[in-house]
């Protein structure tokens, strides 16, 4: 698909979302203003892992050319930003996004527990208005005690969620494939069912959920 075609497609889908929101509002007692409809339309962002050969300003410029709204920026070992530089480099990245007319919609991190590095990332994200952070990967450790593993991971997520709440950031658990908890919808449900949606979110990944069946899903099942 040509670049202009991709951009037009994204814009058409975005406009469709706005139109649906507007139509929905007309059924209520109070119609939304144009600004409110614009604010409510879905944010289209792209994961930057495949673009780490480009600088963040270059990523922002090219994403804007495609009609995207923002970035899911990798802030983890080997990512666009190394975790130890979060306080220094994340504000610079956010400024580059703003200059391009975009925003950092979320961060992909390796956070697993509320340590000093997690505090630095979450506090900086909160200060910059980055409201969603994808957590790192909790590893599946063998057959026969899945419920115990789910309980252990839930306690770890709960401790991260308490820290994230201080900075008004929502930690999100990636539904991945392979030896990961969770690696599918059922385990994700068991893991997250006792959290409120404003405490912990689910980063639902259709690609990984499609791949999963023949990898480790059968073992966890």
mmCIF file with all atom_site columns, N, CA and C in Angstrom, residues 83-153:
data_model
loop_
_atom_site.group_PDB
_atom_site.id
_atom_site.type_symbol
_atom_site.label_atom_id
_atom_site.label_alt_id
_atom_site.label_comp_id
_atom_site.label_asym_id
_atom_site.label_entity_id
_atom_site.label_seq_id
_atom_site.pdbx_PDB_ins_code
_atom_site.Cartn_x
_atom_site.Cartn_y
_atom_site.Cartn_z
_atom_site.occupancy
_atom_site.B_iso_or_equiv
_atom_site.pdbx_formal_charge
_atom_site.auth_seq_id
_atom_site.auth_comp_id
_atom_site.auth_asym_id
_atom_site.auth_atom_id
_atom_site.pdbx_PDB_model_num
ATOM 1   N N  . UNK A 1 83  ? 16.265 2.419   30.299 1.00 0.00 ? 83  UNK A N  1
ATOM 2   C CA . UNK A 1 83  ? 15.584 2.795   31.537 1.00 0.00 ? 83  UNK A CA 1
ATOM 3   C C  . UNK A 1 83  ? 16.374 3.736   32.446 1.00 0.00 ? 83  UNK A C  1
ATOM 4   N N  . UNK A 1 84  ? 17.688 3.565   32.511 1.00 0.00 ? 84  UNK A N  1
ATOM 5   C CA . UNK A 1 84  ? 18.477 4.396   33.416 1.00 0.00 ? 84  UNK A CA 1
ATOM 6   C C  . UNK A 1 84  ? 18.507 5.856   32.996 1.00 0.00 ? 84  UNK A C  1
ATOM 7   N N  . UNK A 1 85  ? 18.116 6.127   31.744 1.00 0.00 ? 85  UNK A N  1
ATOM 8   C CA . UNK A 1 85  ? 18.098 7.506   31.259 1.00 0.00 ? 85  UNK A CA 1
ATOM 9   C C  . UNK A 1 85  ? 16.681 8.077   31.158 1.00 0.00 ? 85  UNK A C  1
ATOM 10  N N  . UNK A 1 86  ? 15.732 7.432   31.789 1.00 0.00 ? 86  UNK A N  1
ATOM 11  C CA . UNK A 1 86  ? 14.331 7.838   31.645 1.00 0.00 ? 86  UNK A CA 1
ATOM 12  C C  . UNK A 1 86  ? 14.094 9.291   32.048 1.00 0.00 ? 86  UNK A C  1
ATOM 13  N N  . UNK A 1 87  ? 14.640 9.693   33.185 1.00 0.00 ? 87  UNK A N  1
ATOM 14  C CA . UNK A 1 87  ? 14.377 11.057  33.674 1.00 0.00 ? 87  UNK A CA 1
ATOM 15  C C  . UNK A 1 87  ? 14.954 12.107  32.721 1.00 0.00 ? 87  UNK A C  1
ATOM 16  N N  . UNK A 1 88  ? 16.069 11.802  32.091 1.00 0.00 ? 88  UNK A N  1
ATOM 17  C CA . UNK A 1 88  ? 16.713 12.784  31.215 1.00 0.00 ? 88  UNK A CA 1
ATOM 18  C C  . UNK A 1 88  ? 16.134 12.766  29.796 1.00 0.00 ? 88  UNK A C  1
ATOM 19  N N  . UNK A 1 89  ? 15.904 11.563  29.258 1.00 0.00 ? 89  UNK A N  1
ATOM 20  C CA . UNK A 1 89  ? 15.588 11.456  27.829 1.00 0.00 ? 89  UNK A CA 1
ATOM 21  C C  . UNK A 1 89  ? 14.100 11.418  27.511 1.00 0.00 ? 89  UNK A C  1
ATOM 22  N N  . UNK A 1 90  ? 13.270 10.964  28.439 1.00 0.00 ? 90  UNK A N  1
ATOM 23  C CA . UNK A 1 90  ? 11.843 10.907  28.135 1.00 0.00 ? 90  UNK A CA 1
ATOM 24  C C  . UNK A 1 90  ? 11.238 12.296  27.926 1.00 0.00 ? 90  UNK A C  1
ATOM 25  N N  . UNK A 1 91  ? 11.590 13.310  28.733 1.00 0.00 ? 91  UNK A N  1
ATOM 26  C CA . UNK A 1 91  ? 11.067 14.653  28.448 1.00 0.00 ? 91  UNK A CA 1
ATOM 27  C C  . UNK A 1 91  ? 11.500 15.173  27.075 1.00 0.00 ? 91  UNK A C  1
ATOM 28  N N  . UNK A 1 92  ? 12.716 14.835  26.645 1.00 0.00 ? 92  UNK A N  1
ATOM 29  C CA . UNK A 1 92  ? 13.189 15.260  25.328 1.00 0.00 ? 92  UNK A CA 1
ATOM 30  C C  . UNK A 1 92  ? 12.370 14.575  24.236 1.00 0.00 ? 92  UNK A C  1
ATOM 31  N N  . UNK A 1 93  ? 12.067 13.298  24.437 1.00 0.00 ? 93  UNK A N  1
ATOM 32  C CA . UNK A 1 93  ? 11.249 12.562  23.468 1.00 0.00 ? 93  UNK A CA 1
ATOM 33  C C  . UNK A 1 93  ? 9.841  13.136  23.403 1.00 0.00 ? 93  UNK A C  1
ATOM 34  N N  . UNK A 1 94  ? 9.282  13.472  24.555 1.00 0.00 ? 94  UNK A N  1
ATOM 35  C CA . UNK A 1 94  ? 7.938  14.050  24.581 1.00 0.00 ? 94  UNK A CA 1
ATOM 36  C C  . UNK A 1 94  ? 7.901  15.396  23.869 1.00 0.00 ? 94  UNK A C  1
ATOM 37  N N  . UNK A 1 95  ? 8.965  16.174  24.015 1.00 0.00 ? 95  UNK A N  1
ATOM 38  C CA . UNK A 1 95  ? 9.051  17.463  23.334 1.00 0.00 ? 95  UNK A CA 1
ATOM 39  C C  . UNK A 1 95  ? 9.138  17.269  21.817 1.00 0.00 ? 95  UNK A C  1
ATOM 40  N N  . UNK A 1 96  ? 9.908  16.260  21.381 1.00 0.00 ? 96  UNK A N  1
ATOM 41  C CA . UNK A 1 96  ? 10.013 15.977  19.950 1.00 0.00 ? 96  UNK A CA 1
ATOM 42  C C  . UNK A 1 96  ? 8.657  15.566  19.378 1.00 0.00 ? 96  UNK A C  1
ATOM 43  N N  . UNK A 1 97  ? 7.914  14.766  20.139 1.00 0.00 ? 97  UNK A N  1
ATOM 44  C CA . UNK A 1 97  ? 6.584  14.353  19.688 1.00 0.00 ? 97  UNK A CA 1
ATOM 45  C C  . UNK A 1 97  ? 5.656  15.552  19.577 1.00 0.00 ? 97  UNK A C  1
ATOM 46  N N  . UNK A 1 98  ? 5.686  16.419  20.578 1.00 0.00 ? 98  UNK A N  1
ATOM 47  C CA . UNK A 1 98  ? 4.817  17.600  20.569 1.00 0.00 ? 98  UNK A CA 1
ATOM 48  C C  . UNK A 1 98  ? 5.147  18.519  19.397 1.00 0.00 ? 98  UNK A C  1
ATOM 49  N N  . UNK A 1 99  ? 6.420  18.669  19.105 1.00 0.00 ? 99  UNK A N  1
ATOM 50  C CA . UNK A 1 99  ? 6.832  19.522  17.986 1.00 0.00 ? 99  UNK A CA 1
ATOM 51  C C  . UNK A 1 99  ? 6.329  18.978  16.652 1.00 0.00 ? 99  UNK A C  1
ATOM 52  N N  . UNK A 1 100 ? 6.165  17.652  16.573 1.00 0.00 ? 100 UNK A N  1
ATOM 53  C CA . UNK A 1 100 ? 5.660  17.026  15.348 1.00 0.00 ? 100 UNK A CA 1
ATOM 54  C C  . UNK A 1 100 ? 4.133  16.969  15.320 1.00 0.00 ? 100 UNK A C  1
ATOM 55  N N  . UNK A 1 101 ? 3.496  17.439  16.391 1.00 0.00 ? 101 UNK A N  1
ATOM 56  C CA . UNK A 1 101 ? 2.041  17.383  16.461 1.00 0.00 ? 101 UNK A CA 1
ATOM 57  C C  . UNK A 1 101 ? 1.512  16.040  16.921 1.00 0.00 ? 101 UNK A C  1
ATOM 58  N N  . UNK A 1 102 ? 2.358  15.272  17.615 1.00 0.00 ? 102 UNK A N  1
ATOM 59  C CA . UNK A 1 102 ? 1.987  13.959  18.128 1.00 0.00 ? 102 UNK A CA 1
ATOM 60  C C  . UNK A 1 102 ? 2.092  13.950  19.648 1.00 0.00 ? 102 UNK A C  1
ATOM 61  N N  . UNK A 1 103 ? 1.809  12.780  20.225 1.00 0.00 ? 103 UNK A N  1
ATOM 62  C CA . UNK A 1 103 ? 2.053  12.599  21.647 1.00 0.00 ? 103 UNK A CA 1
ATOM 63  C C  . UNK A 1 103 ? 2.590  11.193  21.880 1.00 0.00 ? 103 UNK A C  1
ATOM 64  N N  . UNK A 1 104 ? 3.245  10.997  22.996 1.00 0.00 ? 104 UNK A N  1
ATOM 65  C CA . UNK A 1 104 ? 3.618  9.647   23.410 1.00 0.00 ? 104 UNK A CA 1
ATOM 66  C C  . UNK A 1 104 ? 2.398  9.081   24.122 1.00 0.00 ? 104 UNK A C  1
ATOM 67  N N  . UNK A 1 105 ? 1.688  8.191   23.444 1.00 0.00 ? 105 UNK A N  1
ATOM 68  C CA . UNK A 1 105 ? 0.436  7.670   23.984 1.00 0.00 ? 105 UNK A CA 1
ATOM 69  C C  . UNK A 1 105 ? 0.678  6.637   25.071 1.00 0.00 ? 105 UNK A C  1
ATOM 70  N N  . UNK A 1 106 ? 1.777  5.903   24.954 1.00 0.00 ? 106 UNK A N  1
ATOM 71  C CA . UNK A 1 106 ? 2.119  4.935   26.002 1.00 0.00 ? 106 UNK A CA 1
ATOM 72  C C  . UNK A 1 106 ? 3.581  4.542   25.871 1.00 0.00 ? 106 UNK A C  1
ATOM 73  N N  . UNK A 1 107 ? 4.065  3.894   26.912 1.00 0.00 ? 107 UNK A N  1
ATOM 74  C CA . UNK A 1 107 ? 5.437  3.407   26.948 1.00 0.00 ? 107 UNK A CA 1
ATOM 75  C C  . UNK A 1 107 ? 5.427  1.894   27.044 1.00 0.00 ? 107 UNK A C  1
ATOM 76  N N  . UNK A 1 108 ? 6.362  1.250   26.362 1.00 0.00 ? 108 UNK A N  1
ATOM 77  C CA . UNK A 1 108 ? 6.604  -0.178  26.547 1.00 0.00 ? 108 UNK A CA 1
ATOM 78  C C  . UNK A 1 108 ? 7.859  -0.317  27.390 1.00 0.00 ? 108 UNK A C  1
ATOM 79  N N  . UNK A 1 109 ? 7.718  -0.924  28.560 1.00 0.00 ? 109 UNK A N  1
ATOM 80  C CA . UNK A 1 109 ? 8.803  -0.985  29.533 1.00 0.00 ? 109 UNK A CA 1
ATOM 81  C C  . UNK A 1 109 ? 9.127  -2.434  29.897 1.00 0.00 ? 109 UNK A C  1
ATOM 82  N N  . UNK A 1 110 ? 10.084 -2.586  30.790 1.00 0.00 ? 110 UNK A N  1
ATOM 83  C CA . UNK A 1 110 ? 10.404 -3.895  31.358 1.00 0.00 ? 110 UNK A CA 1
ATOM 84  C C  . UNK A 1 110 ? 10.069 -3.928  32.845 1.00 0.00 ? 110 UNK A C  1
ATOM 85  N N  . UNK A 1 111 ? 9.192  -3.044  33.295 1.00 0.00 ? 111 UNK A N  1
ATOM 86  C CA . UNK A 1 111 ? 8.853  -2.951  34.715 1.00 0.00 ? 111 UNK A CA 1
ATOM 87  C C  . UNK A 1 111 ? 8.159  -4.227  35.185 1.00 0.00 ? 111 UNK A C  1
ATOM 88  N N  . UNK A 1 112 ? 8.679  -4.815  36.256 1.00 0.00 ? 112 UNK A N  1
ATOM 89  C CA . UNK A 1 112 ? 8.083  -6.001  36.868 1.00 0.00 ? 112 UNK A CA 1
ATOM 90  C C  . UNK A 1 112 ? 7.792  -5.808  38.349 1.00 0.00 ? 112 UNK A C  1
ATOM 91  N N  . UNK A 1 113 ? 8.444  -4.836  38.962 1.00 0.00 ? 113 UNK A N  1
ATOM 92  C CA . UNK A 1 113 ? 8.277  -4.594  40.390 1.00 0.00 ? 113 UNK A CA 1
ATOM 93  C C  . UNK A 1 113 ? 8.506  -3.114  40.678 1.00 0.00 ? 113 UNK A C  1
ATOM 94  N N  . UNK A 1 114 ? 8.060  -2.638  41.836 1.00 0.00 ? 114 UNK A N  1
ATOM 95  C CA . UNK A 1 114 ? 8.159  -1.211  42.144 1.00 0.00 ? 114 UNK A CA 1
ATOM 96  C C  . UNK A 1 114 ? 9.531  -0.807  42.680 1.00 0.00 ? 114 UNK A C  1
ATOM 97  N N  . UNK A 1 115 ? 10.564 -0.936  41.862 1.00 0.00 ? 115 UNK A N  1
ATOM 98  C CA . UNK A 1 115 ? 11.912 -0.591  42.302 1.00 0.00 ? 115 UNK A CA 1
ATOM 99  C C  . UNK A 1 115 ? 12.239 0.857   41.914 1.00 0.00 ? 115 UNK A C  1
ATOM 100 N N  . UNK A 1 116 ? 13.478 1.261   42.130 1.00 0.00 ? 116 UNK A N  1
ATOM 101 C CA . UNK A 1 116 ? 13.865 2.650   41.864 1.00 0.00 ? 116 UNK A CA 1
ATOM 102 C C  . UNK A 1 116 ? 13.726 3.003   40.386 1.00 0.00 ? 116 UNK A C  1
ATOM 103 N N  . UNK A 1 117 ? 14.040 2.054   39.524 1.00 0.00 ? 117 UNK A N  1
ATOM 104 C CA . UNK A 1 117 ? 13.937 2.314   38.094 1.00 0.00 ? 117 UNK A CA 1
ATOM 105 C C  . UNK A 1 117 ? 12.476 2.493   37.672 1.00 0.00 ? 117 UNK A C  1
ATOM 106 N N  . UNK A 1 118 ? 11.602 1.664   38.235 1.00 0.00 ? 118 UNK A N  1
ATOM 107 C CA . UNK A 1 118 ? 10.171 1.811   37.958 1.00 0.00 ? 118 UNK A CA 1
ATOM 108 C C  . UNK A 1 118 ? 9.670  3.162   38.443 1.00 0.00 ? 118 UNK A C  1
ATOM 109 N N  . UNK A 1 119 ? 10.129 3.571   39.627 1.00 0.00 ? 119 UNK A N  1
ATOM 110 C CA . UNK A 1 119 ? 9.722  4.872   40.164 1.00 0.00 ? 119 UNK A CA 1
ATOM 111 C C  . UNK A 1 119 ? 10.145 6.002   39.230 1.00 0.00 ? 119 UNK A C  1
ATOM 112 N N  . UNK A 1 120 ? 11.356 5.926   38.706 1.00 0.00 ? 120 UNK A N  1
ATOM 113 C CA . UNK A 1 120 ? 11.842 6.971   37.808 1.00 0.00 ? 120 UNK A CA 1
ATOM 114 C C  . UNK A 1 120 ? 11.007 7.036   36.531 1.00 0.00 ? 120 UNK A C  1
ATOM 115 N N  . UNK A 1 121 ? 10.696 5.869   35.967 1.00 0.00 ? 121 UNK A N  1
ATOM 116 C CA . UNK A 1 121 ? 9.919  5.831   34.723 1.00 0.00 ? 121 UNK A CA 1
ATOM 117 C C  . UNK A 1 121 ? 8.500  6.318   34.955 1.00 0.00 ? 121 UNK A C  1
ATOM 118 N N  . UNK A 1 122 ? 7.841  5.788   35.981 1.00 0.00 ? 122 UNK A N  1
ATOM 119 C CA . UNK A 1 122 ? 6.432  6.114   36.225 1.00 0.00 ? 122 UNK A CA 1
ATOM 120 C C  . UNK A 1 122 ? 6.250  7.564   36.651 1.00 0.00 ? 122 UNK A C  1
ATOM 121 N N  . UNK A 1 123 ? 7.143  8.063   37.480 1.00 0.00 ? 123 UNK A N  1
ATOM 122 C CA . UNK A 1 123 ? 7.016  9.455   37.920 1.00 0.00 ? 123 UNK A CA 1
ATOM 123 C C  . UNK A 1 123 ? 7.241  10.420  36.762 1.00 0.00 ? 123 UNK A C  1
ATOM 124 N N  . UNK A 1 124 ? 8.216  10.099  35.900 1.00 0.00 ? 124 UNK A N  1
ATOM 125 C CA . UNK A 1 124 ? 8.475  10.959  34.735 1.00 0.00 ? 124 UNK A CA 1
ATOM 126 C C  . UNK A 1 124 ? 7.314  10.897  33.758 1.00 0.00 ? 124 UNK A C  1
ATOM 127 N N  . UNK A 1 125 ? 6.790  9.694   33.525 1.00 0.00 ? 125 UNK A N  1
ATOM 128 C CA . UNK A 1 125 ? 5.634  9.541   32.640 1.00 0.00 ? 125 UNK A CA 1
ATOM 129 C C  . UNK A 1 125 ? 4.444  10.338  33.171 1.00 0.00 ? 125 UNK A C  1
ATOM 130 N N  . UNK A 1 126 ? 4.190  10.224  34.464 1.00 0.00 ? 126 UNK A N  1
ATOM 131 C CA . UNK A 1 126 ? 3.068  10.956  35.051 1.00 0.00 ? 126 UNK A CA 1
ATOM 132 C C  . UNK A 1 126 ? 3.224  12.457  34.910 1.00 0.00 ? 126 UNK A C  1
ATOM 133 N N  . UNK A 1 127 ? 4.433  12.938  35.121 1.00 0.00 ? 127 UNK A N  1
ATOM 134 C CA . UNK A 1 127 ? 4.681  14.382  35.008 1.00 0.00 ? 127 UNK A CA 1
ATOM 135 C C  . UNK A 1 127 ? 4.466  14.877  33.587 1.00 0.00 ? 127 UNK A C  1
ATOM 136 N N  . UNK A 1 128 ? 4.732  14.015  32.602 1.00 0.00 ? 128 UNK A N  1
ATOM 137 C CA . UNK A 1 128 ? 4.603  14.400  31.200 1.00 0.00 ? 128 UNK A CA 1
ATOM 138 C C  . UNK A 1 128 ? 3.210  14.112  30.632 1.00 0.00 ? 128 UNK A C  1
ATOM 139 N N  . UNK A 1 129 ? 2.339  13.531  31.450 1.00 0.00 ? 129 UNK A N  1
ATOM 140 C CA . UNK A 1 129 ? 0.992  13.230  30.980 1.00 0.00 ? 129 UNK A CA 1
ATOM 141 C C  . UNK A 1 129 ? 0.897  11.967  30.139 1.00 0.00 ? 129 UNK A C  1
ATOM 142 N N  . UNK A 1 130 ? 1.883  11.078  30.247 1.00 0.00 ? 130 UNK A N  1
ATOM 143 C CA . UNK A 1 130 ? 1.832  9.789   29.552 1.00 0.00 ? 130 UNK A CA 1
ATOM 144 C C  . UNK A 1 130 ? 1.101  8.830   30.483 1.00 0.00 ? 130 UNK A C  1
ATOM 145 N N  . UNK A 1 131 ? -0.109 8.458   30.140 1.00 0.00 ? 131 UNK A N  1
ATOM 146 C CA . UNK A 1 131 ? -1.006 7.827   31.099 1.00 0.00 ? 131 UNK A CA 1
ATOM 147 C C  . UNK A 1 131 ? -0.998 6.309   31.066 1.00 0.00 ? 131 UNK A C  1
ATOM 148 N N  . UNK A 1 132 ? -0.375 5.694   30.076 1.00 0.00 ? 132 UNK A N  1
ATOM 149 C CA . UNK A 1 132 ? -0.369 4.231   29.999 1.00 0.00 ? 132 UNK A CA 1
ATOM 150 C C  . UNK A 1 132 ? 1.052  3.706   29.836 1.00 0.00 ? 132 UNK A C  1
ATOM 151 N N  . UNK A 1 133 ? 1.342  2.649   30.578 1.00 0.00 ? 133 UNK A N  1
ATOM 152 C CA . UNK A 1 133 ? 2.660  2.022   30.536 1.00 0.00 ? 133 UNK A CA 1
ATOM 153 C C  . UNK A 1 133 ? 2.469  0.510   30.449 1.00 0.00 ? 133 UNK A C  1
ATOM 154 N N  . UNK A 1 134 ? 3.042  -0.089  29.423 1.00 0.00 ? 134 UNK A N  1
ATOM 155 C CA . UNK A 1 134 ? 3.009  -1.553  29.308 1.00 0.00 ? 134 UNK A CA 1
ATOM 156 C C  . UNK A 1 134 ? 4.118  -2.134  30.181 1.00 0.00 ? 134 UNK A C  1
ATOM 157 N N  . UNK A 1 135 ? 3.759  -3.116  30.991 1.00 0.00 ? 135 UNK A N  1
ATOM 158 C CA . UNK A 1 135 ? 4.723  -3.739  31.886 1.00 0.00 ? 135 UNK A CA 1
ATOM 159 C C  . UNK A 1 135 ? 5.605  -4.734  31.149 1.00 0.00 ? 135 UNK A C  1
ATOM 160 N N  . UNK A 1 136 ? 6.610  -5.232  31.860 1.00 0.00 ? 136 UNK A N  1
ATOM 161 C CA . UNK A 1 136 ? 7.483  -6.265  31.303 1.00 0.00 ? 136 UNK A CA 1
ATOM 162 C C  . UNK A 1 136 ? 6.804  -7.622  31.352 1.00 0.00 ? 136 UNK A C  1
ATOM 163 N N  . UNK A 1 137 ? 7.584  -8.682  31.160 1.00 0.00 ? 137 UNK A N  1
ATOM 164 C CA . UNK A 1 137 ? 7.025  -10.012 30.987 1.00 0.00 ? 137 UNK A CA 1
ATOM 165 C C  . UNK A 1 137 ? 7.303  -10.906 32.190 1.00 0.00 ? 137 UNK A C  1
ATOM 166 N N  . UNK A 1 138 ? 6.230  -11.420 32.765 1.00 0.00 ? 138 UNK A N  1
ATOM 167 C CA . UNK A 1 138 ? 6.308  -12.381 33.856 1.00 0.00 ? 138 UNK A CA 1
ATOM 168 C C  . UNK A 1 138 ? 6.387  -13.774 33.240 1.00 0.00 ? 138 UNK A C  1
ATOM 169 N N  . UNK A 1 139 ? 7.423  -14.514 33.560 1.00 0.00 ? 139 UNK A N  1
ATOM 170 C CA . UNK A 1 139 ? 7.716  -15.766 32.867 1.00 0.00 ? 139 UNK A CA 1
ATOM 171 C C  . UNK A 1 139 ? 6.958  -16.953 33.473 1.00 0.00 ? 139 UNK A C  1
ATOM 172 N N  . UNK A 1 140 ? 6.434  -17.771 32.594 1.00 0.00 ? 140 UNK A N  1
ATOM 173 C CA . UNK A 1 140 ? 5.793  -19.027 32.977 1.00 0.00 ? 140 UNK A CA 1
ATOM 174 C C  . UNK A 1 140 ? 6.891  -20.025 33.326 1.00 0.00 ? 140 UNK A C  1
ATOM 175 N N  . UNK A 1 141 ? 6.770  -20.678 34.493 1.00 0.00 ? 141 UNK A N  1
ATOM 176 C CA . UNK A 1 141 ? 7.882  -21.478 35.005 1.00 0.00 ? 141 UNK A CA 1
ATOM 177 C C  . UNK A 1 141 ? 7.511  -22.948 35.210 1.00 0.00 ? 141 UNK A C  1
ATOM 178 N N  . UNK A 1 142 ? 6.896  -23.525 34.196 1.00 0.00 ? 142 UNK A N  1
ATOM 179 C CA . UNK A 1 142 ? 6.741  -24.973 34.255 1.00 0.00 ? 142 UNK A CA 1
ATOM 180 C C  . UNK A 1 142 ? 5.342  -25.460 34.546 1.00 0.00 ? 142 UNK A C  1
ATOM 181 N N  . UNK A 1 143 ? 5.109  -26.687 34.155 1.00 0.00 ? 143 UNK A N  1
ATOM 182 C CA . UNK A 1 143 ? 3.791  -27.306 34.206 1.00 0.00 ? 143 UNK A CA 1
ATOM 183 C C  . UNK A 1 143 ? 3.434  -27.742 35.625 1.00 0.00 ? 143 UNK A C  1
ATOM 184 N N  . UNK A 1 144 ? 2.136  -27.608 35.972 1.00 0.00 ? 144 UNK A N  1
ATOM 185 C CA . UNK A 1 144 ? 1.635  -28.244 37.186 1.00 0.00 ? 144 UNK A CA 1
ATOM 186 C C  . UNK A 1 144 ? 1.249  -27.321 38.326 1.00 0.00 ? 144 UNK A C  1
ATOM 187 N N  . UNK A 1 145 ? 1.646  -26.057 38.284 1.00 0.00 ? 145 UNK A N  1
ATOM 188 C CA . UNK A 1 145 ? 1.299  -25.143 39.385 1.00 0.00 ? 145 UNK A CA 1
ATOM 189 C C  . UNK A 1 145 ? 0.911  -23.770 38.853 1.00 0.00 ? 145 UNK A C  1
ATOM 190 N N  . UNK A 1 146 ? 0.111  -23.750 37.786 1.00 0.00 ? 146 UNK A N  1
ATOM 191 C CA . UNK A 1 146 ? -0.240 -22.497 37.124 1.00 0.00 ? 146 UNK A CA 1
ATOM 192 C C  . UNK A 1 146 ? -0.959 -21.540 38.069 1.00 0.00 ? 146 UNK A C  1
ATOM 193 N N  . UNK A 1 147 ? -1.881 -22.056 38.890 1.00 0.00 ? 147 UNK A N  1
ATOM 194 C CA . UNK A 1 147 ? -2.613 -21.164 39.791 1.00 0.00 ? 147 UNK A CA 1
ATOM 195 C C  . UNK A 1 147 ? -1.674 -20.462 40.762 1.00 0.00 ? 147 UNK A C  1
ATOM 196 N N  . UNK A 1 148 ? -0.698 -21.164 41.266 1.00 0.00 ? 148 UNK A N  1
ATOM 197 C CA . UNK A 1 148 ? 0.285  -20.540 42.157 1.00 0.00 ? 148 UNK A CA 1
ATOM 198 C C  . UNK A 1 148 ? 1.061  -19.453 41.419 1.00 0.00 ? 148 UNK A C  1
ATOM 199 N N  . UNK A 1 149 ? 1.407  -19.725 40.172 1.00 0.00 ? 149 UNK A N  1
ATOM 200 C CA . UNK A 1 149 ? 2.141  -18.733 39.396 1.00 0.00 ? 149 UNK A CA 1
ATOM 201 C C  . UNK A 1 149 ? 1.283  -17.494 39.129 1.00 0.00 ? 149 UNK A C  1
ATOM 202 N N  . UNK A 1 150 ? 0.010  -17.704 38.801 1.00 0.00 ? 150 UNK A N  1
ATOM 203 C CA . UNK A 1 150 ? -0.897 -16.581 38.574 1.00 0.00 ? 150 UNK A CA 1
ATOM 204 C C  . UNK A 1 150 ? -1.007 -15.735 39.839 1.00 0.00 ? 150 UNK A C  1
ATOM 205 N N  . UNK A 1 151 ? -1.148 -16.389 40.994 1.00 0.00 ? 151 UNK A N  1
ATOM 206 C CA . UNK A 1 151 ? -1.257 -15.664 42.262 1.00 0.00 ? 151 UNK A CA 1
ATOM 207 C C  . UNK A 1 151 ? 0.001  -14.847 42.534 1.00 0.00 ? 151 UNK A C  1
ATOM 208 N N  . UNK A 1 152 ? 1.153  -15.434 42.263 1.00 0.00 ? 152 UNK A N  1
ATOM 209 C CA . UNK A 1 152 ? 2.412  -14.723 42.484 1.00 0.00 ? 152 UNK A CA 1
ATOM 210 C C  . UNK A 1 152 ? 2.514  -13.494 41.580 1.00 0.00 ? 152 UNK A C  1
ATOM 211 N N  . UNK A 1 153 ? 2.201  -13.669 40.313 1.00 0.00 ? 153 UNK A N  1
ATOM 212 C CA . UNK A 1 153 ? 2.269  -12.554 39.372 1.00 0.00 ? 153 UNK A CA 1
ATOM 213 C C  . UNK A 1 153 ? 1.256  -11.473 39.746 1.00 0.00 ? 153 UNK A C  1
#
